[in-house]
Coordinates of C-alpha atoms in Angstrom, one line a residue:
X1 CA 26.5 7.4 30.8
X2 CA 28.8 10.3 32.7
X3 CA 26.8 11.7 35.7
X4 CA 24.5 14.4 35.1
X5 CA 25.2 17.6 37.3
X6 CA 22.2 20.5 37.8
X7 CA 19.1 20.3 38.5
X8 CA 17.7 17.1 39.2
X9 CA 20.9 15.2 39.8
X10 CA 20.6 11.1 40.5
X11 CA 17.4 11.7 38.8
X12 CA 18.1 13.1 35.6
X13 CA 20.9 10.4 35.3
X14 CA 18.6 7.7 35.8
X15 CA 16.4 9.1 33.1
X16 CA 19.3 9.6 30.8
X17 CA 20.3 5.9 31.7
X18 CA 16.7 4.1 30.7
X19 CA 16.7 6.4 27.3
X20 CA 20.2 5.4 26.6
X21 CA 19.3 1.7 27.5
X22 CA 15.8 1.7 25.4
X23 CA 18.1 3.3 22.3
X24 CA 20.4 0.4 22.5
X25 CA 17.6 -2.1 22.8
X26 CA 15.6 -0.6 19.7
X27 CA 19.2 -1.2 17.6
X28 CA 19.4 -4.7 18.3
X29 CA 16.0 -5.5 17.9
X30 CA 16.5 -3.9 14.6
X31 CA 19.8 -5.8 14.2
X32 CA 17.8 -9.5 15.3
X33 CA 15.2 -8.6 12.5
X34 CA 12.5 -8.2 15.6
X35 CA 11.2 -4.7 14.3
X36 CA 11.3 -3.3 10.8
X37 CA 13.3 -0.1 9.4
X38 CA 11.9 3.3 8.8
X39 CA 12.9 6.4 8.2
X40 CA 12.7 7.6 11.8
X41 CA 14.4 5.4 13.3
X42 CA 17.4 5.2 10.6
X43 CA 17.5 8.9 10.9
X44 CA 17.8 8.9 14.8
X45 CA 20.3 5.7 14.4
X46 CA 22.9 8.3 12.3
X47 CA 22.5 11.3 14.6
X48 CA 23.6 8.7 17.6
X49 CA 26.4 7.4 15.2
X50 CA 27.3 10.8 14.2
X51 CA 27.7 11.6 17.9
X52 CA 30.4 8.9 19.1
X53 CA 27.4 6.8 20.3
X54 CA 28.1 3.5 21.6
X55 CA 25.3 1.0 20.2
X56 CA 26.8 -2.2 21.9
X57 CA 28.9 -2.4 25.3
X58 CA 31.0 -4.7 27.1
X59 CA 33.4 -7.6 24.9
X60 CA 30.4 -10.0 24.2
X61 CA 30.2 -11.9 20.8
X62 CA 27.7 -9.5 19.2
X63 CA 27.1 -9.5 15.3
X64 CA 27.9 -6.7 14.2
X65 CA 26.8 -7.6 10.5
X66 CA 24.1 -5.5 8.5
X67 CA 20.3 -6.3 9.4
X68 CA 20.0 -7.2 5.8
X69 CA 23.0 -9.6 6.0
X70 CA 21.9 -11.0 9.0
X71 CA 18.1 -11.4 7.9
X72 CA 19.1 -12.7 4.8
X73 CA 21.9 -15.3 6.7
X74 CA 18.9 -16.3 9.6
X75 CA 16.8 -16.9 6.1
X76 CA 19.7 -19.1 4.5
X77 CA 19.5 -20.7 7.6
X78 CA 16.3 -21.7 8.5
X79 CA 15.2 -22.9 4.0
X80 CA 18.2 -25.0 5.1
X81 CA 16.3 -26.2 8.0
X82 CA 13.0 -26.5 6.1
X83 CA 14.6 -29.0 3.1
X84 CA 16.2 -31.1 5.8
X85 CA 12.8 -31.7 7.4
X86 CA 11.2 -32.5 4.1
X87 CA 13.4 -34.8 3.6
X88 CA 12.3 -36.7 6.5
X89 CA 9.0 -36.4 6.7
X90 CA 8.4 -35.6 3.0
X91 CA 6.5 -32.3 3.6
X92 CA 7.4 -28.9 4.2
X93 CA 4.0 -28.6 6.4
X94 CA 6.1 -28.0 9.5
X95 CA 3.9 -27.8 12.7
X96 CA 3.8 -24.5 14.0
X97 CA 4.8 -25.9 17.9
X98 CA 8.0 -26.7 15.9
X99 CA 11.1 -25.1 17.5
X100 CA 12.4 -22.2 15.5
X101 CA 11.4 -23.4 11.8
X102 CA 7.6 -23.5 12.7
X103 CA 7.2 -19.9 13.6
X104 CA 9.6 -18.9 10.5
X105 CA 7.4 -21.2 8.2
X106 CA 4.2 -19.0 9.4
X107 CA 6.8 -16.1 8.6
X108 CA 6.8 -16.7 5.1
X109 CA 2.9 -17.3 4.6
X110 CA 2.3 -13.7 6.5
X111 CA 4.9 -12.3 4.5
X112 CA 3.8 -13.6 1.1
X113 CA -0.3 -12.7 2.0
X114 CA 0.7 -8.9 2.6
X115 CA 2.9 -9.0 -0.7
X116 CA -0.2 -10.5 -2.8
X117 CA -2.3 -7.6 -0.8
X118 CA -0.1 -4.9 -1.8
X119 CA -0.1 -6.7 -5.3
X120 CA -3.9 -6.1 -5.7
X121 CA -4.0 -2.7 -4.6
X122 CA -1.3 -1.8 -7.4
X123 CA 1.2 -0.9 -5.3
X124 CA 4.9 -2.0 -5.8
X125 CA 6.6 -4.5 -3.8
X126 CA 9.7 -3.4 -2.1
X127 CA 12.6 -5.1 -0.5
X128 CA 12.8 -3.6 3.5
X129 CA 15.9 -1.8 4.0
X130 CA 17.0 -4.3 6.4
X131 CA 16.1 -7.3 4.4
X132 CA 13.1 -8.3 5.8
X133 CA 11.2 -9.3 2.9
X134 CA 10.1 -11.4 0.0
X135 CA 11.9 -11.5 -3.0
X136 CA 10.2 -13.3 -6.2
X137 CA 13.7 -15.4 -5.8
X138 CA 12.8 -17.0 -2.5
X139 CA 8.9 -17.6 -3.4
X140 CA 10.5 -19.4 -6.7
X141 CA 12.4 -21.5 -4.2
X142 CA 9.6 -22.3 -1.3
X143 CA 7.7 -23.2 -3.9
X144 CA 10.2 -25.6 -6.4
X145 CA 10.2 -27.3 -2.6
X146 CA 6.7 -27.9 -2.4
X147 CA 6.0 -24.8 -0.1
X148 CA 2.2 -24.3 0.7
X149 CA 1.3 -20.4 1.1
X150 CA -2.0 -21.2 3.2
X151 CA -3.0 -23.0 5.7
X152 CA -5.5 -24.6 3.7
X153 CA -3.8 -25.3 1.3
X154 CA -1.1 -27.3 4.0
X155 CA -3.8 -29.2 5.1
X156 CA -4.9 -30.6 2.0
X157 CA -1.2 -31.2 0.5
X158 CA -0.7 -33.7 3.9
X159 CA -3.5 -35.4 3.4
X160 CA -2.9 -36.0 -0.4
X161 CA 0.4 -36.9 0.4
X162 CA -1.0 -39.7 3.0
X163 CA -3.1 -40.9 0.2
X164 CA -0.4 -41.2 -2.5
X165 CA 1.3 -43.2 0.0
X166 CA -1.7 -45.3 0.8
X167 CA -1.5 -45.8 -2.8
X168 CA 1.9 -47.0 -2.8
X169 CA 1.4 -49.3 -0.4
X170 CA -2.0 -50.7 -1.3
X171 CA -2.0 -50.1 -4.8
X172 CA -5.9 -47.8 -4.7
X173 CA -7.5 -45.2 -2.8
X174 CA -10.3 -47.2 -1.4
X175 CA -9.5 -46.4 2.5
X176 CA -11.7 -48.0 4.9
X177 CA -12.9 -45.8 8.2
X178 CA -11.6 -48.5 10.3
X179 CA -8.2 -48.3 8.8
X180 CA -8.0 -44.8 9.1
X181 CA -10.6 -42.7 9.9
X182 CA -8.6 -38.9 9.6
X183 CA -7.8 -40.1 5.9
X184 CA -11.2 -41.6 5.2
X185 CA -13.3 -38.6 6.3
X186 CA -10.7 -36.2 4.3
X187 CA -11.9 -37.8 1.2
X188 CA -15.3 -37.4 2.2
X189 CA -14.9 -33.7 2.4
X190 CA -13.1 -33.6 -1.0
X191 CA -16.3 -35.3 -2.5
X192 CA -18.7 -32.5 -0.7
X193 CA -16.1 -29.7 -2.0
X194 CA -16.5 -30.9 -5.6
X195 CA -20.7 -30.7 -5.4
X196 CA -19.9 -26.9 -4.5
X197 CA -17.2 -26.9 -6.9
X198 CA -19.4 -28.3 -9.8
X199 CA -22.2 -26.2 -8.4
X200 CA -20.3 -23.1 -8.8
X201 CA -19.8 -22.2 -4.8
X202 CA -18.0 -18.9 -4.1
X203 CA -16.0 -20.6 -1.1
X204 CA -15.7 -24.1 -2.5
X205 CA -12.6 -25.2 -1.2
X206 CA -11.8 -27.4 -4.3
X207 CA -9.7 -25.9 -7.4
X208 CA -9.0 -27.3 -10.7
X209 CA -5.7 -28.0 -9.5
X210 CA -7.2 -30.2 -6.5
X211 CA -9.2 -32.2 -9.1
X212 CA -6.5 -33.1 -11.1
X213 CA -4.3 -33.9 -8.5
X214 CA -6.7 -36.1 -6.5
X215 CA -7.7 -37.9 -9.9
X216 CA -4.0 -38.4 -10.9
X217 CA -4.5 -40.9 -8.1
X218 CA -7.8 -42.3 -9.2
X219 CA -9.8 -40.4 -7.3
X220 CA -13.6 -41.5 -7.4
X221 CA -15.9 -38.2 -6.8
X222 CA -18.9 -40.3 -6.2
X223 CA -20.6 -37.0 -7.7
X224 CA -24.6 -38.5 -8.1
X225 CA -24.6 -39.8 -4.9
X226 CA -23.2 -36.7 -3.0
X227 CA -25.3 -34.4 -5.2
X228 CA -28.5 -36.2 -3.9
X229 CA -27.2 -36.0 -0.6
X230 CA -27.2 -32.1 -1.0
X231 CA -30.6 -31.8 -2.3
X232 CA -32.1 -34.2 0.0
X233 CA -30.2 -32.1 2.9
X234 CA -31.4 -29.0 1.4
X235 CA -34.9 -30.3 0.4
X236 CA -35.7 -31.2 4.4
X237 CA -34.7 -27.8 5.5
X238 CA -37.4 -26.4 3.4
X239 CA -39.5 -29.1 4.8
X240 CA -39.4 -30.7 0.7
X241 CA -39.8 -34.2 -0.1
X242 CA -36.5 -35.7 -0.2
X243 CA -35.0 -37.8 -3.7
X244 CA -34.7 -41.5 -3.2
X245 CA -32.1 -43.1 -5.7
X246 CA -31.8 -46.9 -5.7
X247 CA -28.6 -46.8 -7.5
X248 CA -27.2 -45.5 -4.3
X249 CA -23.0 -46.5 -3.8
X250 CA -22.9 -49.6 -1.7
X251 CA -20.4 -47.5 0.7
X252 CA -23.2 -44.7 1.4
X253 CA -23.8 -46.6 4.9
X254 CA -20.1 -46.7 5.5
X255 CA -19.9 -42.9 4.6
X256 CA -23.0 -41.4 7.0
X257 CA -21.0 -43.4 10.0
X258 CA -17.8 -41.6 8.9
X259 CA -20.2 -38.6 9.1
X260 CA -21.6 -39.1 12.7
X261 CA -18.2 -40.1 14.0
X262 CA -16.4 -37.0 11.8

């Protein structure tokens, strides 16, 4: 920036220097996909352009590529990423701490929540001037990879996972707490989701997708026993008499001290 002359002087420079310095650092946030377009700042973008203004200075290596060339080259980049890491730990439930392709993974589930949101309210999904978004293309593909859209939904496709390859290797599902007690108290929660599922809870966290994915496996719901665990639970907290049924599962011992413990 020349030197200002007139009134104010060195200070009026300095002034001019910080909004020439903020203009250039709004651009290449825009340019690194840090902030999204909008019509104010695309129109103040082509009245610096239009003006001789200089957006990057100096000889470094800068890319000087499109934001929606870039975004959708960094997005290339990192589903790259995400297949190679499935095909190590056979998951695409990448650990947000994860350098790089944990934060985009959390990315993508933001991205695809406010798309479903819009959705819902009617209104029509469109693709950010600068790429930034979520084409139907790229869900198709998350998904064809296994790609779980909730966090929820993450934690339950691990833990199925850990039980088909319990499977595998043991040839049932009958996991003992001592053998693994993260695994064995995950199926005790999927027993207790499928009471509220069968009992028609709002927020049950099972689906009938979960059902027949779990008893693909053989999964054994237990369901008497876990329903008269509910209305005996129930039954003391109205200070009721609680059900007593003989025919109680020979692991119902072995599932109360996966309770305490859980």
């Amino acid at each position: 920036v020349p030197s200002v002359k007139g009134r104010g002087g060195d200070k009026d420079f300095k002034a001019l220097a910080r909004w020439v310095a903020k203009q250039r650092s709004k651009y290449k946030q825009l340019q690194n996909g840090k902030i999204n377009s909008s019509t104010i700042l695309d129109s103040r973008i082509d009245r610096l352009k239009s003006i001789g203004f200089k957006f990057f200075i100096g000889t470094g290596n800068f890319d000087h590529r499109t934001p929606n060339s870039r975004w959708s080259a960094q997005w290339e980049e990192q589903f790259d990423a995400l297949v190679k890491y499935k095909d190590v730990h056979g998951t695409t439930d990448v650990p947000m701490a994860y350098p790089k392709l944990g934060p985009w993974v959390g990315k993508q589930r933001e991205m695809y929540k406010l798309r479903k949101q819009r959705e819902e309210e009617g209104e029509e999904e469109e693709e950010a001037s600068n790429g930034m978004s979520l084409s139907e293309e790229r869900i198709k593909r998350l998904e064809e990879l296994g790609f779980h859209w909730s966090v929820a939904d993450s934690y339950f496709g691990g833990y199925l996972e850990c039980l088909r390859q319990y499977k595998k290797k043991n040839g049932h599902i009958k996991v003992k707490h001592t053998e693994d007690k993260r695994l064995y108290n995950f199926i005790l929660r999927q027993r207790t989701a499928f009471v509220d599922f069968m009992d028609g809870t709002d927020d049950s966290r099972m689906s009938h997708e979960r059902v027949r994915q779990l008893e693909e496996l053989g999964f054994d719901w237990k369901y008497a026993l876990y329903k008269e665990k509910r209305v005996n639970k129930e039954n003391a907290e109205n200070g009721l008499t609680m059900v007593k049924d003989d025919s109680s599962d020979s692991d119902d011992d072995d599932d109360d001290e996966a309770e305490k413990n859980g």
